[in-house]
Short mmCIF file of C-alpha atoms (C1' of nucleotides) in Angstrom, two decimals:
data_model
loop_
_atom_site.label_atom_id
_atom_site.label_comp_id
_atom_site.label_asym_id
_atom_site.label_seq_id
_atom_site.Cartn_x
_atom_site.Cartn_y
_atom_site.Cartn_z
CA UNK A 21 -25.54 48.23 13.13
CA UNK A 22 -25.84 44.45 12.55
CA UNK A 23 -27.14 43.12 9.32
CA UNK A 24 -30.89 42.47 9.32
CA UNK A 25 -31.60 38.81 8.49
CA UNK A 26 -34.80 37.11 7.46
CA UNK A 27 -35.22 33.34 7.53
CA UNK A 28 -37.74 31.36 5.49
CA UNK A 29 -37.83 27.72 6.63
CA UNK A 30 -40.76 25.52 7.20
CA UNK A 31 -39.10 23.19 9.65
CA UNK A 32 -39.67 25.00 12.93
CA UNK A 33 -36.91 23.27 14.86
CA UNK A 34 -34.38 24.12 12.16
CA UNK A 35 -35.81 27.62 11.91
CA UNK A 36 -35.25 28.28 15.56
CA UNK A 37 -31.75 26.85 15.69
CA UNK A 38 -30.80 29.00 12.71
CA UNK A 39 -32.04 31.98 14.50
CA UNK A 40 -30.06 31.16 17.53
CA UNK A 41 -26.97 30.40 15.56
CA UNK A 42 -27.02 33.63 13.65
CA UNK A 43 -28.04 35.81 16.53
CA UNK A 44 -24.93 34.63 18.37
CA UNK A 45 -22.93 36.54 15.82
CA UNK A 46 -22.23 40.20 16.75
CA UNK A 47 -22.92 41.66 13.29
CA UNK A 48 -26.05 39.57 12.51
CA UNK A 49 -29.51 40.16 13.74
CA UNK A 50 -32.40 37.89 12.83
CA UNK A 51 -35.21 40.40 12.42
CA UNK A 52 -37.88 37.75 11.75
CA UNK A 53 -38.43 34.24 10.43
CA UNK A 54 -41.21 32.56 8.57
CA UNK A 55 -42.38 29.06 7.78
CA UNK A 56 -43.37 30.03 4.20
CA UNK A 57 -42.44 32.76 1.75
CA UNK A 58 -45.84 33.74 0.36
CA UNK A 59 -45.25 37.40 1.27
CA UNK A 60 -41.48 37.30 1.18
CA UNK A 61 -41.24 40.47 -0.83
CA UNK A 62 -43.34 42.43 1.71
CA UNK A 63 -41.50 41.05 4.68
CA UNK A 64 -38.22 42.09 3.15
CA UNK A 65 -39.54 45.56 2.72
CA UNK A 66 -41.04 45.76 6.12
CA UNK A 67 -37.99 44.67 8.03
CA UNK A 68 -35.53 46.34 5.71
CA UNK A 69 -33.62 43.05 5.39
CA UNK A 70 -30.05 42.83 4.24
CA UNK A 71 -29.79 39.01 3.94
CA UNK A 72 -32.35 36.34 3.48
CA UNK A 73 -31.80 32.64 4.23
CA UNK A 74 -34.25 30.76 2.02
CA UNK A 75 -35.26 27.14 2.06
CA UNK A 76 -36.69 25.66 -1.20
CA UNK A 77 -39.16 23.05 -0.21
CA UNK A 78 -41.93 24.99 1.64
CA UNK A 79 -45.65 25.00 1.61
CA UNK A 80 -47.05 27.71 -0.58
CA UNK A 81 -44.98 29.29 -3.35
CA UNK A 82 -41.69 27.66 -2.76
CA UNK A 83 -38.31 29.15 -2.28
CA UNK A 84 -37.28 29.56 -5.90
CA UNK A 85 -40.34 31.64 -6.63
CA UNK A 86 -39.67 33.46 -3.43
CA UNK A 87 -36.25 34.63 -4.57
CA UNK A 88 -37.79 35.86 -7.80
CA UNK A 89 -40.33 37.97 -5.87
CA UNK A 90 -37.77 39.43 -3.57
CA UNK A 91 -35.24 40.16 -6.31
CA UNK A 92 -37.93 41.88 -8.41
CA UNK A 93 -38.75 44.38 -5.77
CA UNK A 94 -35.53 44.52 -3.87
CA UNK A 95 -32.62 43.47 -6.05
CA UNK A 96 -29.93 44.49 -3.50
CA UNK A 97 -31.03 42.11 -0.77
CA UNK A 98 -28.73 39.16 -0.67
CA UNK A 99 -30.48 35.78 -0.80
CA UNK A 100 -28.74 32.56 0.16
CA UNK A 101 -30.50 29.33 -0.63
CA UNK A 102 -30.30 26.82 2.18
CA UNK A 103 -31.61 23.38 1.22
CA UNK A 104 -30.96 19.75 1.23
CA UNK A 105 -31.64 19.49 -2.53
CA UNK A 106 -28.59 19.19 -4.70
CA UNK A 107 -30.13 18.42 -8.11
CA UNK A 108 -29.26 20.40 -11.18
CA UNK A 109 -32.66 21.85 -11.78
CA UNK A 110 -33.07 23.33 -8.30
CA UNK A 111 -29.50 24.70 -8.34
CA UNK A 112 -29.72 26.27 -11.72
CA UNK A 113 -33.29 27.55 -11.24
CA UNK A 114 -32.23 29.19 -8.01
CA UNK A 115 -29.25 30.88 -9.67
CA UNK A 116 -31.37 32.07 -12.60
CA UNK A 117 -33.91 33.42 -10.21
CA UNK A 118 -31.28 35.65 -8.68
CA UNK A 119 -29.94 33.70 -5.67
CA UNK A 120 -26.57 35.04 -4.37
CA UNK A 121 -25.46 31.78 -2.80
CA UNK A 122 -26.41 28.15 -2.49
CA UNK A 123 -25.55 26.25 0.62
CA UNK A 124 -26.57 22.58 1.28
CA UNK A 125 -28.04 21.73 4.62
CA UNK A 126 -25.13 19.49 5.41
CA UNK A 127 -23.02 22.60 5.86
CA UNK A 128 -21.48 23.14 9.23
CA UNK A 129 -22.76 26.05 11.35
CA UNK A 130 -19.37 27.74 11.06
CA UNK A 131 -19.43 27.45 7.25
CA UNK A 132 -22.95 28.83 7.11
CA UNK A 133 -21.84 31.89 9.14
CA UNK A 134 -18.87 32.26 6.81
CA UNK A 135 -21.19 32.08 3.91
CA UNK A 136 -23.23 34.97 5.21
CA UNK A 137 -20.23 37.01 5.90
CA UNK A 138 -18.94 36.28 2.42
CA UNK A 139 -22.09 37.38 0.71
CA UNK A 140 -21.95 40.72 2.35
CA UNK A 141 -18.48 41.33 1.04
CA UNK A 142 -19.62 40.72 -2.53
CA UNK A 143 -18.80 37.05 -2.63
CA UNK A 144 -20.96 34.15 -3.85
CA UNK A 145 -20.83 31.38 -1.28
CA UNK A 146 -21.70 27.89 -2.39
CA UNK A 147 -21.06 24.42 -1.14
CA UNK A 148 -18.23 22.67 -2.89
CA UNK A 149 -20.69 20.18 -4.47
CA UNK A 150 -22.68 23.00 -5.92
CA UNK A 151 -19.63 24.66 -7.35
CA UNK A 152 -18.77 21.37 -8.95
CA UNK A 153 -22.16 21.23 -10.62
CA UNK A 154 -21.86 24.77 -11.85
CA UNK A 155 -18.37 24.06 -13.42
CA UNK A 156 -19.64 20.82 -14.93
CA UNK A 157 -22.45 22.75 -16.57
CA UNK A 158 -19.92 24.49 -18.76
CA UNK A 159 -18.08 21.40 -19.65
CA UNK A 160 -20.07 18.22 -20.32
CA UNK A 161 -20.17 19.64 -23.83
CA UNK A 162 -17.58 17.61 -25.64
CA UNK A 163 -18.57 14.31 -24.13
CA UNK A 164 -22.02 14.63 -25.66
CA UNK A 165 -20.89 16.46 -28.74
CA UNK A 166 -18.57 13.68 -29.85
CA UNK A 167 -21.54 11.31 -29.76
CA UNK A 168 -22.80 12.85 -32.94
CA UNK A 169 -19.68 11.83 -34.82
CA UNK A 170 -19.44 14.95 -37.04
CA UNK A 171 -16.36 15.23 -39.19
CA UNK A 172 -14.13 18.26 -38.97
CA UNK A 173 -15.59 19.70 -42.07
CA UNK A 174 -19.13 19.18 -40.89
CA UNK A 175 -18.37 20.88 -37.59
CA UNK A 176 -16.93 23.74 -39.48
CA UNK A 177 -20.07 24.08 -41.69
CA UNK A 178 -22.41 23.67 -38.79
CA UNK A 179 -20.56 26.43 -36.93
CA UNK A 180 -20.96 28.79 -39.90
CA UNK A 181 -24.67 27.96 -40.10
CA UNK A 182 -25.04 28.73 -36.42
CA UNK A 183 -23.35 32.10 -36.92
CA UNK A 184 -26.17 32.96 -39.35
CA UNK A 185 -24.62 32.25 -42.66
CA UNK A 186 -26.71 31.25 -45.64
CA UNK A 187 -25.70 28.29 -47.76
CA UNK A 188 -24.26 30.61 -50.22
CA UNK A 189 -22.10 32.41 -47.72
CA UNK A 190 -20.94 29.13 -46.32
CA UNK A 191 -19.99 27.99 -49.80
CA UNK A 192 -17.91 31.20 -50.23
CA UNK A 193 -16.12 31.05 -46.91
CA UNK A 194 -15.24 27.36 -47.43
CA UNK A 195 -14.33 27.71 -51.05
CA UNK A 196 -16.71 25.02 -52.18
CA UNK A 197 -19.93 25.00 -54.20
CA UNK A 198 -23.35 25.49 -52.74
CA UNK A 199 -24.28 21.91 -53.68
CA UNK A 200 -21.50 20.56 -51.52
CA UNK A 201 -22.67 22.71 -48.65
CA UNK A 202 -26.15 21.34 -49.15
CA UNK A 203 -24.80 17.82 -49.17
CA UNK A 204 -22.78 18.38 -45.99
CA UNK A 205 -25.75 19.87 -44.19
CA UNK A 206 -27.93 16.96 -45.30
CA UNK A 207 -25.47 14.66 -43.74
CA UNK A 208 -25.27 16.82 -40.61
CA UNK A 209 -29.08 16.87 -40.31
CA UNK A 210 -29.15 13.08 -40.47
CA UNK A 211 -26.48 12.70 -37.84
CA UNK A 212 -28.18 15.09 -35.51
CA UNK A 213 -31.59 13.55 -36.24
CA UNK A 214 -33.17 16.83 -37.26
CA UNK A 215 -34.95 17.96 -40.36
CA UNK A 216 -34.00 21.55 -40.85
CA UNK A 217 -31.45 24.24 -40.19
CA UNK A 218 -33.18 25.90 -37.33
CA UNK A 219 -33.48 22.59 -35.46
CA UNK A 220 -29.80 21.88 -36.14
CA UNK A 221 -28.84 25.26 -34.76
CA UNK A 222 -30.93 24.68 -31.64
CA UNK A 223 -29.41 21.26 -31.09
CA UNK A 224 -25.90 22.47 -31.78
CA UNK A 225 -26.17 25.32 -29.18
CA UNK A 226 -27.90 23.18 -26.53
CA UNK A 227 -25.44 20.33 -26.83
CA UNK A 228 -22.65 22.76 -27.20
CA UNK A 229 -21.38 21.11 -30.34
CA UNK A 230 -20.19 24.58 -31.44
CA UNK A 231 -18.59 27.26 -29.32
CA UNK A 232 -21.07 29.71 -27.89
CA UNK A 233 -19.69 33.28 -27.51
CA UNK B 16 3.43 12.05 1.22
CA UNK B 17 2.89 15.71 0.26
CA UNK B 18 0.95 16.62 -2.89
CA UNK B 19 3.16 17.04 -5.94
CA UNK B 20 2.74 20.52 -7.43
CA UNK B 21 3.75 21.96 -10.77
CA UNK B 22 3.82 25.69 -11.47
CA UNK B 23 3.54 27.22 -14.95
CA UNK B 24 4.28 30.93 -14.76
CA UNK B 25 6.41 33.07 -17.02
CA UNK B 26 7.31 35.78 -14.51
CA UNK B 27 10.29 34.31 -12.83
CA UNK B 28 10.02 36.46 -9.58
CA UNK B 29 6.50 35.42 -9.03
CA UNK B 30 7.25 31.82 -9.97
CA UNK B 31 9.94 31.67 -7.31
CA UNK B 32 7.87 33.28 -4.66
CA UNK B 33 5.03 30.90 -5.41
CA UNK B 34 7.43 28.02 -4.99
CA UNK B 35 8.57 29.29 -1.68
CA UNK B 36 5.11 29.99 -0.47
CA UNK B 37 3.85 26.49 -1.32
CA UNK B 38 6.92 24.66 -0.15
CA UNK B 39 6.35 26.15 3.28
CA UNK B 40 3.24 24.10 3.64
CA UNK B 41 3.83 20.67 5.10
CA UNK B 42 1.53 18.76 2.65
CA UNK B 43 2.64 20.55 -0.54
CA UNK B 44 5.79 19.94 -2.47
CA UNK B 45 6.66 21.88 -5.62
CA UNK B 46 8.16 19.23 -7.77
CA UNK B 47 9.10 21.61 -10.61
CA UNK B 48 8.13 24.96 -12.23
CA UNK B 49 8.27 26.26 -15.73
CA UNK B 50 8.10 29.60 -17.63
CA UNK B 51 5.83 28.09 -20.36
CA UNK B 52 3.48 25.16 -20.75
CA UNK B 53 4.48 23.87 -24.18
CA UNK B 54 5.11 20.43 -22.73
CA UNK B 55 2.76 20.67 -19.81
CA UNK B 56 1.20 17.26 -20.45
CA UNK B 57 4.56 15.52 -20.44
CA UNK B 58 5.80 17.31 -17.33
CA UNK B 59 2.63 16.33 -15.48
CA UNK B 60 3.30 12.77 -16.46
CA UNK B 61 6.95 12.88 -15.58
CA UNK B 62 6.52 14.42 -12.13
CA UNK B 63 3.35 12.56 -11.36
CA UNK B 64 1.76 15.81 -10.32
CA UNK B 65 -1.40 16.15 -8.21
CA UNK B 66 -1.92 19.88 -8.56
CA UNK B 67 -1.04 22.38 -11.30
CA UNK B 68 -0.91 26.12 -10.76
CA UNK B 69 -1.38 27.64 -14.20
CA UNK B 70 -0.84 31.21 -15.46
CA UNK B 71 -2.70 32.17 -18.66
CA UNK B 72 -0.70 34.68 -20.42
CA UNK B 73 2.56 32.93 -21.31
CA UNK B 74 4.85 32.69 -24.28
CA UNK B 75 4.02 29.57 -26.41
CA UNK B 76 0.72 27.88 -26.24
CA UNK B 77 -0.87 29.76 -23.32
CA UNK B 78 -2.42 28.45 -20.20
CA UNK B 79 -5.87 27.65 -21.51
CA UNK B 80 -4.59 25.42 -24.22
CA UNK B 81 -2.25 24.10 -21.48
CA UNK B 82 -5.14 22.90 -19.34
CA UNK B 83 -6.72 21.22 -22.37
CA UNK B 84 -3.54 19.22 -23.02
CA UNK B 85 -3.17 18.24 -19.43
CA UNK B 86 -6.76 17.22 -18.92
CA UNK B 87 -6.80 15.18 -22.18
CA UNK B 88 -3.95 12.96 -20.88
CA UNK B 89 -4.43 13.15 -17.19
CA UNK B 90 -8.07 14.11 -16.34
CA UNK B 91 -7.44 13.56 -12.58
CA UNK B 92 -4.81 16.21 -12.13
CA UNK B 93 -6.32 19.30 -10.44
CA UNK B 94 -5.54 22.48 -12.37
CA UNK B 95 -5.99 25.85 -10.75
CA UNK B 96 -5.76 28.95 -13.01
CA UNK B 97 -3.80 31.75 -11.45
CA UNK B 98 -3.97 34.95 -13.44
CA UNK B 99 -4.68 38.63 -13.37
CA UNK B 100 -7.23 38.33 -16.12
CA UNK B 101 -10.82 38.58 -15.01
CA UNK B 102 -12.64 38.94 -18.34
CA UNK B 103 -15.47 36.65 -19.28
CA UNK B 104 -13.79 34.90 -22.10
CA UNK B 105 -10.69 33.77 -20.21
CA UNK B 106 -12.76 32.65 -17.34
CA UNK B 107 -15.28 30.59 -19.33
CA UNK B 108 -12.67 29.29 -21.73
CA UNK B 109 -10.69 28.07 -18.79
CA UNK B 110 -13.61 26.37 -17.17
CA UNK B 111 -14.65 24.77 -20.44
CA UNK B 112 -11.07 23.55 -20.92
CA UNK B 113 -11.33 21.73 -17.64
CA UNK B 114 -9.85 24.03 -14.97
CA UNK B 115 -10.72 23.03 -11.43
CA UNK B 116 -10.44 26.49 -9.99
CA UNK B 117 -9.79 30.07 -10.96
CA UNK B 118 -7.92 32.41 -8.63
CA UNK B 119 -7.04 35.99 -9.48
CA UNK B 120 -3.55 37.18 -8.73
CA UNK B 121 -4.80 39.70 -6.21
CA UNK B 122 -5.55 36.66 -3.96
CA UNK B 123 -3.64 36.72 -0.69
CA UNK B 124 -1.06 34.02 -0.14
CA UNK B 125 -3.23 32.48 2.57
CA UNK B 126 -6.23 32.31 0.29
CA UNK B 127 -4.17 30.70 -2.41
CA UNK B 128 -3.03 28.05 -0.04
CA UNK B 129 -6.57 27.54 1.01
CA UNK B 130 -7.57 27.18 -2.60
CA UNK B 131 -5.10 24.41 -3.13
CA UNK B 132 -6.20 22.63 -0.04
CA UNK B 133 -9.77 23.04 -1.18
CA UNK B 134 -9.22 21.59 -4.61
CA UNK B 135 -7.81 18.45 -3.12
CA UNK B 136 -10.89 17.83 -1.08
CA UNK B 137 -13.12 18.04 -4.15
CA UNK B 138 -13.92 21.71 -3.95
CA UNK B 139 -13.75 24.24 -6.77
CA UNK B 140 -11.90 27.30 -5.47
CA UNK B 141 -12.53 30.59 -7.21
CA UNK B 142 -12.08 34.23 -6.34
CA UNK B 143 -15.37 35.94 -5.33
CA UNK B 144 -15.26 38.05 -8.46
CA UNK B 145 -15.03 35.01 -10.62
CA UNK B 146 -17.96 33.38 -8.81
CA UNK B 147 -19.95 36.53 -9.50
CA UNK B 148 -19.27 36.27 -13.21
CA UNK B 149 -20.19 32.62 -13.21
CA UNK B 150 -23.45 33.33 -11.47
CA UNK B 151 -24.19 36.29 -13.71
CA UNK B 152 -23.74 34.03 -16.71
CA UNK B 153 -26.83 32.17 -15.80
CA UNK B 154 -28.89 35.24 -15.20
CA UNK B 155 -28.42 38.24 -17.45
CA UNK B 156 -31.14 36.53 -19.44
CA UNK B 157 -34.16 38.58 -18.74
CA UNK B 158 -32.37 41.90 -18.47
CA UNK B 159 -31.18 41.58 -22.08
CA UNK B 160 -34.20 39.61 -23.26
CA UNK B 161 -36.59 42.36 -22.40
CA UNK B 162 -34.52 44.79 -24.43
CA UNK B 163 -35.89 43.08 -27.59
CA UNK B 164 -39.36 44.07 -26.63
CA UNK B 165 -41.07 40.97 -28.01
CA UNK B 166 -44.80 40.67 -27.39
CA UNK B 167 -46.19 37.57 -25.70
CA UNK B 168 -47.37 36.20 -29.00
CA UNK B 169 -43.95 36.81 -30.58
CA UNK B 170 -42.20 34.99 -27.75
CA UNK B 171 -44.56 32.12 -28.15
CA UNK B 172 -43.92 31.84 -31.90
CA UNK B 173 -40.19 32.24 -31.49
CA UNK B 174 -40.23 29.42 -28.96
CA UNK B 175 -41.94 27.14 -31.34
CA UNK B 176 -39.44 28.05 -34.04
CA UNK B 177 -36.57 27.26 -31.74
CA UNK B 178 -38.27 23.87 -30.94
CA UNK B 179 -37.80 23.05 -34.63
CA UNK B 180 -41.37 23.77 -35.94
CA UNK B 181 -41.91 24.89 -39.53
CA UNK B 182 -44.08 27.86 -40.27
CA UNK B 183 -46.89 25.47 -41.09
CA UNK B 184 -46.58 23.62 -37.78
CA UNK B 185 -46.51 26.85 -35.86
CA UNK B 186 -49.65 27.98 -37.73
CA UNK B 187 -51.44 24.80 -36.69
CA UNK B 188 -50.29 24.84 -33.07
CA UNK B 189 -51.32 28.54 -32.73
CA UNK B 190 -54.51 28.12 -34.63
CA UNK B 191 -53.63 30.90 -37.12
CA UNK B 192 -52.79 30.98 -40.71
CA UNK B 193 -49.28 30.63 -42.09
CA UNK B 194 -49.33 34.13 -43.39
CA UNK B 195 -49.79 35.43 -39.83
CA UNK B 196 -46.89 33.28 -38.65
CA UNK B 197 -44.78 34.85 -41.45
CA UNK B 198 -45.78 38.29 -40.42
CA UNK B 199 -44.98 37.70 -36.78
CA UNK B 200 -41.62 36.14 -37.62
CA UNK B 201 -40.91 39.09 -39.86
CA UNK B 202 -41.50 41.41 -36.95
CA UNK B 203 -39.40 39.21 -34.69
CA UNK B 204 -36.51 39.17 -37.11
CA UNK B 205 -36.58 42.95 -37.24
CA UNK B 206 -36.68 43.25 -33.48
CA UNK B 207 -33.77 40.87 -33.09
CA UNK B 208 -31.85 42.51 -35.95
CA UNK B 209 -31.48 39.24 -37.82
CA UNK B 210 -32.33 38.14 -41.34
CA UNK B 211 -33.41 34.50 -41.01
CA UNK B 212 -34.71 31.83 -38.81
CA UNK B 213 -31.43 30.17 -37.99
CA UNK B 214 -29.96 33.46 -36.84
CA UNK B 215 -33.07 34.10 -34.77
CA UNK B 216 -32.78 30.70 -33.11
CA UNK B 217 -29.10 31.26 -32.34
CA UNK B 218 -29.82 34.73 -30.86
CA UNK B 219 -32.78 33.48 -28.93
CA UNK B 220 -30.75 30.69 -27.30
CA UNK B 221 -27.63 32.74 -26.63
CA UNK B 222 -29.57 35.60 -25.19
CA UNK B 223 -31.82 33.18 -23.38
CA UNK B 224 -34.98 34.82 -24.75
CA UNK B 225 -36.58 31.43 -24.72
CA UNK B 226 -36.21 28.62 -22.18
CA UNK B 227 -33.55 26.10 -23.00
CA UNK B 228 -34.50 22.47 -23.39
"C1'" DA C 19 -5.98 -5.32 -53.15
"C1'" DA C 20 -10.47 -4.37 -51.60
"C1'" DA C 21 -13.35 -1.87 -48.88
"C1'" DT C 22 -14.75 2.05 -46.48
"C1'" DC C 23 -14.98 6.91 -45.61
"C1'" DA C 24 -14.49 11.91 -46.38
"C1'" DA C 25 -15.02 15.52 -49.39
"C1'" DT C 26 -16.51 16.96 -53.48
"C1'" DT C 27 -19.65 18.26 -57.56
"C1'" DA C 28 -23.85 18.04 -60.28
"C1'" DC C 29 -28.78 18.23 -61.42
"C1'" DA C 30 -33.72 18.17 -60.77
"C1'" DC C 31 -37.72 19.17 -58.13
"C1'" DA C 32 -40.81 20.46 -54.46
"C1'" DT C 33 -41.27 23.04 -50.55
"C1'" DT C 34 -40.21 26.60 -47.41
"C1'" DT C 35 -38.82 30.92 -46.33
"C1'" DG C 36 -38.53 35.86 -46.24
"C1'" DG C 37 -39.74 40.66 -48.08
"C1'" DG C 38 -43.05 44.07 -49.34
"C1'" DT C 39 -47.56 46.03 -49.21
"C1'" DA C 40 -52.21 46.65 -47.50
"C1'" DA C 41 -56.15 46.18 -44.73
"C1'" DT C 42 -59.19 45.08 -40.52
"C1'" DA C 43 -60.52 44.68 -35.70
"C1'" DG C 44 -59.90 44.91 -30.79
"C1'" DA C 45 -57.29 46.65 -26.93
"C1'" DT C 46 -54.83 50.14 -24.61
"C1'" DG C 47 -53.40 54.57 -23.54
"C1'" DT C 48 -53.73 59.84 -23.50
"C1'" DA D 14 -62.27 60.78 -29.01
"C1'" DC D 15 -57.90 59.93 -31.20
"C1'" DA D 16 -53.67 57.57 -31.61
"C1'" DT D 17 -51.05 53.62 -31.04
"C1'" DC D 18 -50.21 48.83 -30.50
"C1'" DT D 19 -51.22 43.98 -31.31
"C1'" DA D 20 -52.97 40.26 -33.72
"C1'" DT D 21 -54.73 38.90 -37.72
"C1'" DT D 22 -55.33 37.75 -42.85
"C1'" DA D 23 -54.26 38.02 -47.78
"C1'" DC D 24 -51.49 38.13 -52.05
"C1'" DC D 25 -47.31 38.26 -54.97
"C1'" DC D 26 -42.80 37.06 -55.94
"C1'" DA D 27 -37.97 35.98 -55.45
"C1'" DA D 28 -34.62 33.45 -53.13
"C1'" DA D 29 -33.27 29.86 -50.04
"C1'" DT D 30 -33.76 25.38 -48.33
"C1'" DG D 31 -34.17 20.36 -48.28
"C1'" DT D 32 -34.33 15.61 -50.71
"C1'" DG D 33 -32.94 12.15 -53.92
"C1'" DT D 34 -29.85 10.11 -56.83
"C1'" DA D 35 -25.32 9.47 -58.88
"C1'" DA D 36 -20.47 9.89 -59.61
"C1'" DT D 37 -15.34 11.07 -58.72
"C1'" DT D 38 -11.20 11.47 -55.89
"C1'" DG D 39 -8.04 10.67 -52.25
"C1'" DA D 40 -7.06 8.72 -47.70
"C1'" DT D 41 -7.55 5.19 -44.38
"C1'" DT D 42 -8.45 0.69 -42.91
"C1'" DT D 43 -8.58 -4.16 -43.39
#
DNA sequence: AAATCAATTACACATTTGGGTAATAGATGT
DNA sequence: ACATCTATTACCCAAATGTGTAATTGATTT
């Protein structure tokens, strides 16, 4: 039995050509397609869908909210985003909302078919550009981090603070007095432009000045 | 001119078969291969490499440190990790260190060849399982977050704390007294199993209990 | 040789934070 | 109707945090 596919895409021309493209494959069957995803969760239920092809920019609730709805009720349905948007926010919001793939609309028909095949074998298809963005997200750290110009000692102390150590514990672990710790942290706060430890921790983690875990 | 490839792999049988495999391709040429990557940066320089295939578990400095060295001196060289390890730490450390791809050793020869072709066209080849892990890294948030069982009010207050607000500022913004803020935070600290604000902030960000940014 | 920077210590002072205990009122659930 | 949960306030007290100023040492730079 072919995989049941739903398409959510507001451009009717594109929607129809997607339908034709996918229906040409022996193991795909487009059960239905819609110009908006306001009832996406119910449609998925009704048609017992295996795969959803989801546009982002649509009238109504939008594709990212759509994924969320679908994944809440049917976590096993595979959802592949299919959009022309390649900005960080849309990409990461989609992933966080539970998308199983992210293909840009400049993808060739063959590659899109491959993406759908791939997602059914447990893969996570994404356009090369998207993969780039995702990898970059992990890096970019040091470039920014070095902007703050922390000394080795300061980084060490900040790292201990982020790990939840009190001033006293930091003093012990570094073999220095608590006053020195205070002084270092004071300098650190100035360099990070923050006023207290909690802010410093937030900034350190967000800007990846210290290693996460 | 074929792409110049370097291989770092301590298993000599595998190293040799990789050499043969890649040399069979018209546009690849294995310039050299080594059982460790202690001088990886210099070798890359010397052989003017385009692509590096890098094992992780090797005697000496190890593949992840190896990537770092190479990327520091030659950021344009493409480095593909090639390893049997599929744990989160090795994957994310590799990415953070600058790897341009991550292929598991159960990859078929054909897929490995494709991965190398892909990386030269700006792609980021990775085994499906690795892509899964990477995507999961963005999600996992809510699943874990809900474990802590914070009430709506507690989430709100934790979020304000993470943003760098003092107890007093939180009290103002929420229109409640500072004592109430204290009480809420006390409850939050218990639920998160932490003892102070900095730890709570670290945990909130790491477990994505609050929105980043 | 002089200047700068990193790391260090010290002290004083005000403010903030965190723990414990107790009590009230409204909402929710059984 | 009773029990539980959530949000709220209050008070006391100890400990931690943050700021300012000042001084010393060693290393690095100019």
